[in-house]
mmCIF file of C-alpha atoms in Angstrom:
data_model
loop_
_atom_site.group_PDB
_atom_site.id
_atom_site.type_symbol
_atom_site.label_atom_id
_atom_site.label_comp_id
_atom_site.label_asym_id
_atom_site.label_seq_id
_atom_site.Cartn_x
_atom_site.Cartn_y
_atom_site.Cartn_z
ATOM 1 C CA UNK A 1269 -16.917 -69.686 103.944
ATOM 2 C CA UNK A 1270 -20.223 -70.877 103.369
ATOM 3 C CA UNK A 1271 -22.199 -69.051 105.646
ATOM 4 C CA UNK A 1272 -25.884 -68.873 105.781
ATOM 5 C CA UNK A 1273 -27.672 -66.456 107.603
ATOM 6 C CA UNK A 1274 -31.706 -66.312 108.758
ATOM 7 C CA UNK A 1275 -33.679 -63.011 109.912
ATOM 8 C CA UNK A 1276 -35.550 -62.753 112.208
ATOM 9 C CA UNK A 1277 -34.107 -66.050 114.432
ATOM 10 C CA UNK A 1278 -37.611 -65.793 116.269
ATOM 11 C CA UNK A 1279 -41.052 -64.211 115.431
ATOM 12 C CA UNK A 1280 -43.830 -64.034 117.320
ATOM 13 C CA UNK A 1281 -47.491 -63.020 115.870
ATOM 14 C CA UNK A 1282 -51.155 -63.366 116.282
ATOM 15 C CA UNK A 1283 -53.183 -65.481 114.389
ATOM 16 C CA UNK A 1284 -54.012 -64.345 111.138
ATOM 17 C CA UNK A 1285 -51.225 -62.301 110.137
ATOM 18 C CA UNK A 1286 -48.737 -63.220 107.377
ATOM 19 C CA UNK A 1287 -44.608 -63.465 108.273
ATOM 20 C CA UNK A 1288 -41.865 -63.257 106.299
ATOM 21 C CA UNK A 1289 -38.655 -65.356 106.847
ATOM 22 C CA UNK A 1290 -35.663 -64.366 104.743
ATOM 23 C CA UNK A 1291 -32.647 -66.763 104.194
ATOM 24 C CA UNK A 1292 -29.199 -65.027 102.893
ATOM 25 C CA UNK A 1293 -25.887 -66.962 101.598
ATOM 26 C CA UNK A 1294 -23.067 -64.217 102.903
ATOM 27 C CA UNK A 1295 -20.344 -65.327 101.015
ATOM 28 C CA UNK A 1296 -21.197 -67.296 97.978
ATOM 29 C CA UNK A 1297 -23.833 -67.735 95.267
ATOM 30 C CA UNK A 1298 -26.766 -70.415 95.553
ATOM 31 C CA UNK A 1299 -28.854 -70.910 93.051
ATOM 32 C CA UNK A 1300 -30.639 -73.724 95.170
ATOM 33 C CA UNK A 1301 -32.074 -73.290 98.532
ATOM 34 C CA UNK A 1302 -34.046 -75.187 100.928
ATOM 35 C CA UNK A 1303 -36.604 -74.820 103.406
ATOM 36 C CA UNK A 1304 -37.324 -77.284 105.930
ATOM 37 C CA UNK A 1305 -39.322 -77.129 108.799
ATOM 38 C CA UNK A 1306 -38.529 -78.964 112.501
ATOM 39 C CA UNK A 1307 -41.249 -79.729 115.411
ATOM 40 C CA UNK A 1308 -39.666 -80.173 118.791
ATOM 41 C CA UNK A 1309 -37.616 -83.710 118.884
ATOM 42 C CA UNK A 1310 -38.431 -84.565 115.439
ATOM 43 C CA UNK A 1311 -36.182 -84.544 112.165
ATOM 44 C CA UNK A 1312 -36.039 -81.989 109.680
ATOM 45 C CA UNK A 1313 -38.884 -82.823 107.168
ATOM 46 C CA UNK A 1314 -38.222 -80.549 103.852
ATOM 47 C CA UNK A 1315 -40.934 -77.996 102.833
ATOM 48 C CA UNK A 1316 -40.064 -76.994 99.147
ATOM 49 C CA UNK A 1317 -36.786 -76.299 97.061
ATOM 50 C CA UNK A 1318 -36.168 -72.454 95.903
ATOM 51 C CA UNK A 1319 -34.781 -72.029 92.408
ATOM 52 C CA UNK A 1320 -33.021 -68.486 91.795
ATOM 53 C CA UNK A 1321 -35.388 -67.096 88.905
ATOM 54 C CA UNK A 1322 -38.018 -69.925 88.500
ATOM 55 C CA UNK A 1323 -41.113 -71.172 91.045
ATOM 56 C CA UNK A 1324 -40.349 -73.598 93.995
ATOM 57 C CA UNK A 1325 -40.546 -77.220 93.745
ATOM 58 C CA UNK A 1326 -42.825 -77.917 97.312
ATOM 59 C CA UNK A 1327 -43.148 -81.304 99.014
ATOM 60 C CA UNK A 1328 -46.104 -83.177 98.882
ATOM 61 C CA UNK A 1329 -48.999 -81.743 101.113
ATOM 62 C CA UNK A 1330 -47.593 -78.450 102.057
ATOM 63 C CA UNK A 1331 -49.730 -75.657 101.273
ATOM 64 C CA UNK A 1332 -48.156 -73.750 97.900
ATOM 65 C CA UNK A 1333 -50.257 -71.051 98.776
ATOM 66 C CA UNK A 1334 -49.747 -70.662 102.239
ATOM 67 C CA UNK A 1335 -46.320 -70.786 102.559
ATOM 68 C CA UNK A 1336 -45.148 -68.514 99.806
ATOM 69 C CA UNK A 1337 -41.293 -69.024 98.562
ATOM 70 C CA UNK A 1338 -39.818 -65.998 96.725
ATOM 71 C CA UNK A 1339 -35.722 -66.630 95.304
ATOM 72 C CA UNK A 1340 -35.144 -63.477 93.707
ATOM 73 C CA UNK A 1341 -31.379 -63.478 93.715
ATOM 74 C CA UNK A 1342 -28.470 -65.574 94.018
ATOM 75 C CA UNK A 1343 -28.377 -64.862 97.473
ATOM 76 C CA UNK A 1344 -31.852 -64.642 99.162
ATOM 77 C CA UNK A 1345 -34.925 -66.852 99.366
ATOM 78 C CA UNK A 1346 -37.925 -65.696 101.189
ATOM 79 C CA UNK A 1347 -40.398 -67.520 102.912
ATOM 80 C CA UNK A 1348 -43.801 -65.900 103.626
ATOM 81 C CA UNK A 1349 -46.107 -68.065 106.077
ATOM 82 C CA UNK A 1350 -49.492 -66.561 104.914
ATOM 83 C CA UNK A 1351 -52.436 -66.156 107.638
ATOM 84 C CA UNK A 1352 -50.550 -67.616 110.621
ATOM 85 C CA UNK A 1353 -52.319 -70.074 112.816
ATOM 86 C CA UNK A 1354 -50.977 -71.888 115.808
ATOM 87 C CA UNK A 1355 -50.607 -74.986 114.156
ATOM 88 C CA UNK A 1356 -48.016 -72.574 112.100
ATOM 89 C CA UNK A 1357 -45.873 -72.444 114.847
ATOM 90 C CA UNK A 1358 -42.648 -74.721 114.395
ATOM 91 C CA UNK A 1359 -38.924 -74.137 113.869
ATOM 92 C CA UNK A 1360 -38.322 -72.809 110.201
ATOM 93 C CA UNK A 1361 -34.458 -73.655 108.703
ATOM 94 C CA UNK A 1362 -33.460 -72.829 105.488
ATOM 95 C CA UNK A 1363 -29.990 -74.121 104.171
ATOM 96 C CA UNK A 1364 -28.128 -73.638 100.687
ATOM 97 C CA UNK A 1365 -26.334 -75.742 98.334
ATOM 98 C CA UNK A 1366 -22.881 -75.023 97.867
ATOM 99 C CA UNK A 1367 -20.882 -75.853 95.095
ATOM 100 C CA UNK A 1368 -18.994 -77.313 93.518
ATOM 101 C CA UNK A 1369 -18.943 -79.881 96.442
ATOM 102 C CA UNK A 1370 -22.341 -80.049 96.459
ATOM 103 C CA UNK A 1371 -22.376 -79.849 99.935
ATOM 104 C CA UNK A 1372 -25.206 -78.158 101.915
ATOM 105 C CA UNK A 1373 -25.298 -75.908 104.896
ATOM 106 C CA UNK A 1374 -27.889 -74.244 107.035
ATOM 107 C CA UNK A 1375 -29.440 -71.089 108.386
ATOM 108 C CA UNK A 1376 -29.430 -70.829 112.264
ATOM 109 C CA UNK A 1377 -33.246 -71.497 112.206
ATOM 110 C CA UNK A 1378 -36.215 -68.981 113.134
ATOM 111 C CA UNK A 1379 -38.542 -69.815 115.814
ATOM 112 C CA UNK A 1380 -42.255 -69.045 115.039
ATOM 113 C CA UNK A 1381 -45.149 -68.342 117.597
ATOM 114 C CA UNK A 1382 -48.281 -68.089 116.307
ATOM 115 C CA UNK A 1383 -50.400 -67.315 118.880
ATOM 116 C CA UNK B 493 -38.995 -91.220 96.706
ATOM 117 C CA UNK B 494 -36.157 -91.718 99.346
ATOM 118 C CA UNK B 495 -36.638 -93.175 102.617
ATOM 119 C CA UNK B 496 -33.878 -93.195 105.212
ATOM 120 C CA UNK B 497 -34.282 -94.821 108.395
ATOM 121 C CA UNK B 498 -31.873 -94.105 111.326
ATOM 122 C CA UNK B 499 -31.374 -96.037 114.452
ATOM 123 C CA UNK B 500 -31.351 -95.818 117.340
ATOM 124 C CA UNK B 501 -33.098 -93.252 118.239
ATOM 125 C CA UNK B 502 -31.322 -92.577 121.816
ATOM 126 C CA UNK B 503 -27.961 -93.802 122.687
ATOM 127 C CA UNK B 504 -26.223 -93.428 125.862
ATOM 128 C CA UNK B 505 -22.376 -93.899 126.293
ATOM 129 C CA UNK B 506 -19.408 -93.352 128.993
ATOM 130 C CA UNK B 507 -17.398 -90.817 128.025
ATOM 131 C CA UNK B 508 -14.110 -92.252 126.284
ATOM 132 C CA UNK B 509 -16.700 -95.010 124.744
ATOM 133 C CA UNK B 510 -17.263 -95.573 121.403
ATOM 134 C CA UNK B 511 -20.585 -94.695 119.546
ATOM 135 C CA UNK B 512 -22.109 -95.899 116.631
ATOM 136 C CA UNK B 513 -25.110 -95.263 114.914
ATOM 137 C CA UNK B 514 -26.662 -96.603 111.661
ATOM 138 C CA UNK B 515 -28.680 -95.473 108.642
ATOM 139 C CA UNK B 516 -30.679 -97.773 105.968
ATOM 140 C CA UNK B 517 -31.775 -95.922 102.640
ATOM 141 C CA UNK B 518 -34.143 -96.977 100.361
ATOM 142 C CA UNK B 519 -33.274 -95.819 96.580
ATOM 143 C CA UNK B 520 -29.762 -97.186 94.672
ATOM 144 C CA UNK B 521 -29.730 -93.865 93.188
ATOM 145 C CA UNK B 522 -28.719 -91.870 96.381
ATOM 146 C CA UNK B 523 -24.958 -90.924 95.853
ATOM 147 C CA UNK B 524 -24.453 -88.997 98.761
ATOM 148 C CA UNK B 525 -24.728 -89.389 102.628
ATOM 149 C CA UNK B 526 -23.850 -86.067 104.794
ATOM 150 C CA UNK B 527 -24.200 -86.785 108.572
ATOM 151 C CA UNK B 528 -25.519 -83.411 110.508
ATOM 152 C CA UNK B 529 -24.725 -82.438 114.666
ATOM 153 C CA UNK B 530 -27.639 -80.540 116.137
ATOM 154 C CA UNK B 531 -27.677 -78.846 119.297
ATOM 155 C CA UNK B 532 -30.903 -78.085 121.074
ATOM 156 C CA UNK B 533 -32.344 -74.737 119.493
ATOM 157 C CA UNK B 534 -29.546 -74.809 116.602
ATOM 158 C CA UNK B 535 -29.022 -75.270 113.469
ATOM 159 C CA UNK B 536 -27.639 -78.829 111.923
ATOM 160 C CA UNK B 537 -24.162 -79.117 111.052
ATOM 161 C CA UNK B 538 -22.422 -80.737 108.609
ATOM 162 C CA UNK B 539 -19.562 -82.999 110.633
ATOM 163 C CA UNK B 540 -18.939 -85.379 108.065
ATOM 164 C CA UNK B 541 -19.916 -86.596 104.390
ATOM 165 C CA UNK B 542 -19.436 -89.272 102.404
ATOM 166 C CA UNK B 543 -20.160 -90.276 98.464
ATOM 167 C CA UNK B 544 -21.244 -93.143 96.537
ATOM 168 C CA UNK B 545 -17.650 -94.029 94.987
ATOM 169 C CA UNK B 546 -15.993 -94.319 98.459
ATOM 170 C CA UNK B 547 -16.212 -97.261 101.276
ATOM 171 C CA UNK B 548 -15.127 -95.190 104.224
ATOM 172 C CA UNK B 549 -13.983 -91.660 105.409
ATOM 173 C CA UNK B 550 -12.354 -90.665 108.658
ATOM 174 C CA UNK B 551 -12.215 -87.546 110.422
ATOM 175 C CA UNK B 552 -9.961 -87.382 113.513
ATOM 176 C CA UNK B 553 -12.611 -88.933 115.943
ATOM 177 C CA UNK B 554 -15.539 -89.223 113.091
ATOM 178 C CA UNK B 555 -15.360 -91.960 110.394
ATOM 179 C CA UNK B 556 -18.340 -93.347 108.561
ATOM 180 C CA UNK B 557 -18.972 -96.495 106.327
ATOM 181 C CA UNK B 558 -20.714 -97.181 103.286
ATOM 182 C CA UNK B 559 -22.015 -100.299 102.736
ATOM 183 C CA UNK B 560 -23.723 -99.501 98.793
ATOM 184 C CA UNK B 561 -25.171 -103.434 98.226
ATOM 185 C CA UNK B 562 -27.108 -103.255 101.803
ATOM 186 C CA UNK B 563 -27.810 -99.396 101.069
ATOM 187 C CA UNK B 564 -26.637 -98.410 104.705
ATOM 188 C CA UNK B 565 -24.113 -96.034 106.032
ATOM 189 C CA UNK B 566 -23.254 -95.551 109.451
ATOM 190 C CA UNK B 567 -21.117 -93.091 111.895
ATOM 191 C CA UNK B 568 -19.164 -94.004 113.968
ATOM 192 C CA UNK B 569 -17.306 -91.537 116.810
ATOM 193 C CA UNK B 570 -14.446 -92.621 119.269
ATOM 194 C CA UNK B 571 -13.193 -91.509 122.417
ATOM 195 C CA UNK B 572 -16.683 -89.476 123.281
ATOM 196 C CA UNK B 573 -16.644 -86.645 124.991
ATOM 197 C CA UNK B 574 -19.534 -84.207 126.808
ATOM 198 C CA UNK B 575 -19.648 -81.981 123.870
ATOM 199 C CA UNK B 576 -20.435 -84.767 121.790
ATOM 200 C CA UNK B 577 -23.579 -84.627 122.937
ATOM 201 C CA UNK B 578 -26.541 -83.463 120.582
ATOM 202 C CA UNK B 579 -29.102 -85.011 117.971
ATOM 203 C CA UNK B 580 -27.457 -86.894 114.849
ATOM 204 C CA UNK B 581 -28.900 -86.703 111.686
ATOM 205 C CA UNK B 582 -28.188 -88.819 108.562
ATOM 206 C CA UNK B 583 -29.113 -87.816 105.159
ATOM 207 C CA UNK B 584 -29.640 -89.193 101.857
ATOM 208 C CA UNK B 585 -29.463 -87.649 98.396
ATOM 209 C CA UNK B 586 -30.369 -88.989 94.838
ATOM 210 C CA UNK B 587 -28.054 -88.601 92.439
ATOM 211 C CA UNK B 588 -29.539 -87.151 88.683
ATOM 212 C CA UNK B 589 -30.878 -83.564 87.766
ATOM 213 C CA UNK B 590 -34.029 -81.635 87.484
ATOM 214 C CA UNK B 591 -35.806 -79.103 89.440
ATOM 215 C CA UNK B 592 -35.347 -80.722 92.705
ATOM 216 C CA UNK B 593 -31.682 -82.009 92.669
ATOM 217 C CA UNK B 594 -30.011 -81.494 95.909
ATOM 218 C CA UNK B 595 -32.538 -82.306 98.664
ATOM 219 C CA UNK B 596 -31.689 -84.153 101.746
ATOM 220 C CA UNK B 597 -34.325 -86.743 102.818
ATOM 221 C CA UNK B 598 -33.072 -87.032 106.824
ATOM 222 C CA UNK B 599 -33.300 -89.518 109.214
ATOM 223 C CA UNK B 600 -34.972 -89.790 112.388
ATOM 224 C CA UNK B 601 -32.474 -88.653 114.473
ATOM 225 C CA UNK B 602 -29.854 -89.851 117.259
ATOM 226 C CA UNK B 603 -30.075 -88.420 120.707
ATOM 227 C CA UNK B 604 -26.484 -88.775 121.759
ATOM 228 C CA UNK B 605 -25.678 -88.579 125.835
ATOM 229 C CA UNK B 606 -22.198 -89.172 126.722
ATOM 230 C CA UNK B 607 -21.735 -89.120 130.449
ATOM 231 C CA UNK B 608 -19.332 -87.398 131.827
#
């Protein structure tokens, strides 16, 4: 159990052009997903916090706008990186709460190019 | 907020060797402390957890501390092996409600090597 998937796992675009990264639980309901964001080598610095039915909760300085966070059902949070630029490109991971332990697990990543 | 700092940042070990590495937090309100395996290119997995109301926890090779008063937690893995080797991530989590409740703040990161 607990099993969280990630589509596409890499994406490559030109600069300019908007991408959407979706982030499914398989086999159980999360009300609470995150989305973090990894540059080679470093740790996984969180983005924003998807709540099923209300607006994200987003870190300080990231970009509301920009990176666009949908959660329209218990099992699927969308993140849309508007107008790509290279500076864009980084490894996106989503992951989802599960209960009741509380515990949290992770999508396999998606690698984005922006070139 | 929470701030979590992890050390070292590379550690190198003979396989059958011991390894330990250590995490300070910041806030008394963290209650829980997962401890995530990464391989290059994958995603972070959960290997071992531990909560606020419990000193220690042991996994077969895997065991980590709690030490609440100094707010740090550590990991500690015996009798290494090859596959052991990956990035190590510890993680902090407040404890109370709202919109936010759940996040991880992460550490820096281990770079575990154990030579074969």
């Amino acid at each position: 159990g607990a099993v969280v998937s990630q589509h596409p796992s890499w994406v490559i675009c030109k600069s300019g052009t908007s991408v959407k990264i979706e982030c499914r639980s398989l086999d159980f309901q999360a009300t609470t997903m995150f989305w973090y964001r990894q540059f080679p080598k470093q740790s996984l610095m969180l983005m924003a916090t998807s709540n099923e039915g209300s607006k994200a909760t987003y870190e300080q300085g990231v970009e509301k706008d920009k990176f666009l966070i949908n959660h329209a059902s218990l099992t699927l949070s969308t993140l849309t990186v508007t107008s790509a630029h290279p500076e864009d490109s980084s490894f996106y991971i989503c992951s989802a709460r599960v209960q009741p332990r509380d515990e949290q697990f992770f999508g396999p990543g998606t690698r984005l190019t922006v070139l | 907020g929470e701030n979590v700092e992890q050390h070292p940042s590379t550690l190198s070990v003979q396989e059958g060797d011991s390894a330990v590495i250590k995490c300070t937090y910041s806030d008394s309100a963290s209650n829980y402390f997962p401890w995530y395996k990464q391989e290059l290119g994958k995603r972070p997995q959960l290997i071992i957890d531990i909560r606020s109301n419990v000193g220690e926890k042991k996994d077969q090779r895997i065991a980590v501390t709690l030490n609440k008063t100094a707010k740090h937690f550590s990991l500690h893995i015996t009798e290494t092996q090859p596959e052991d080797s990956a990035v190590y991530f510890c993680a902090a989590r407040l404890g109370g409600g709202g919109t936010s409740y759940g996040k991880l703040t992460f550490g820096q990161g281990t770079i575990l090597t154990v030579h074969p």
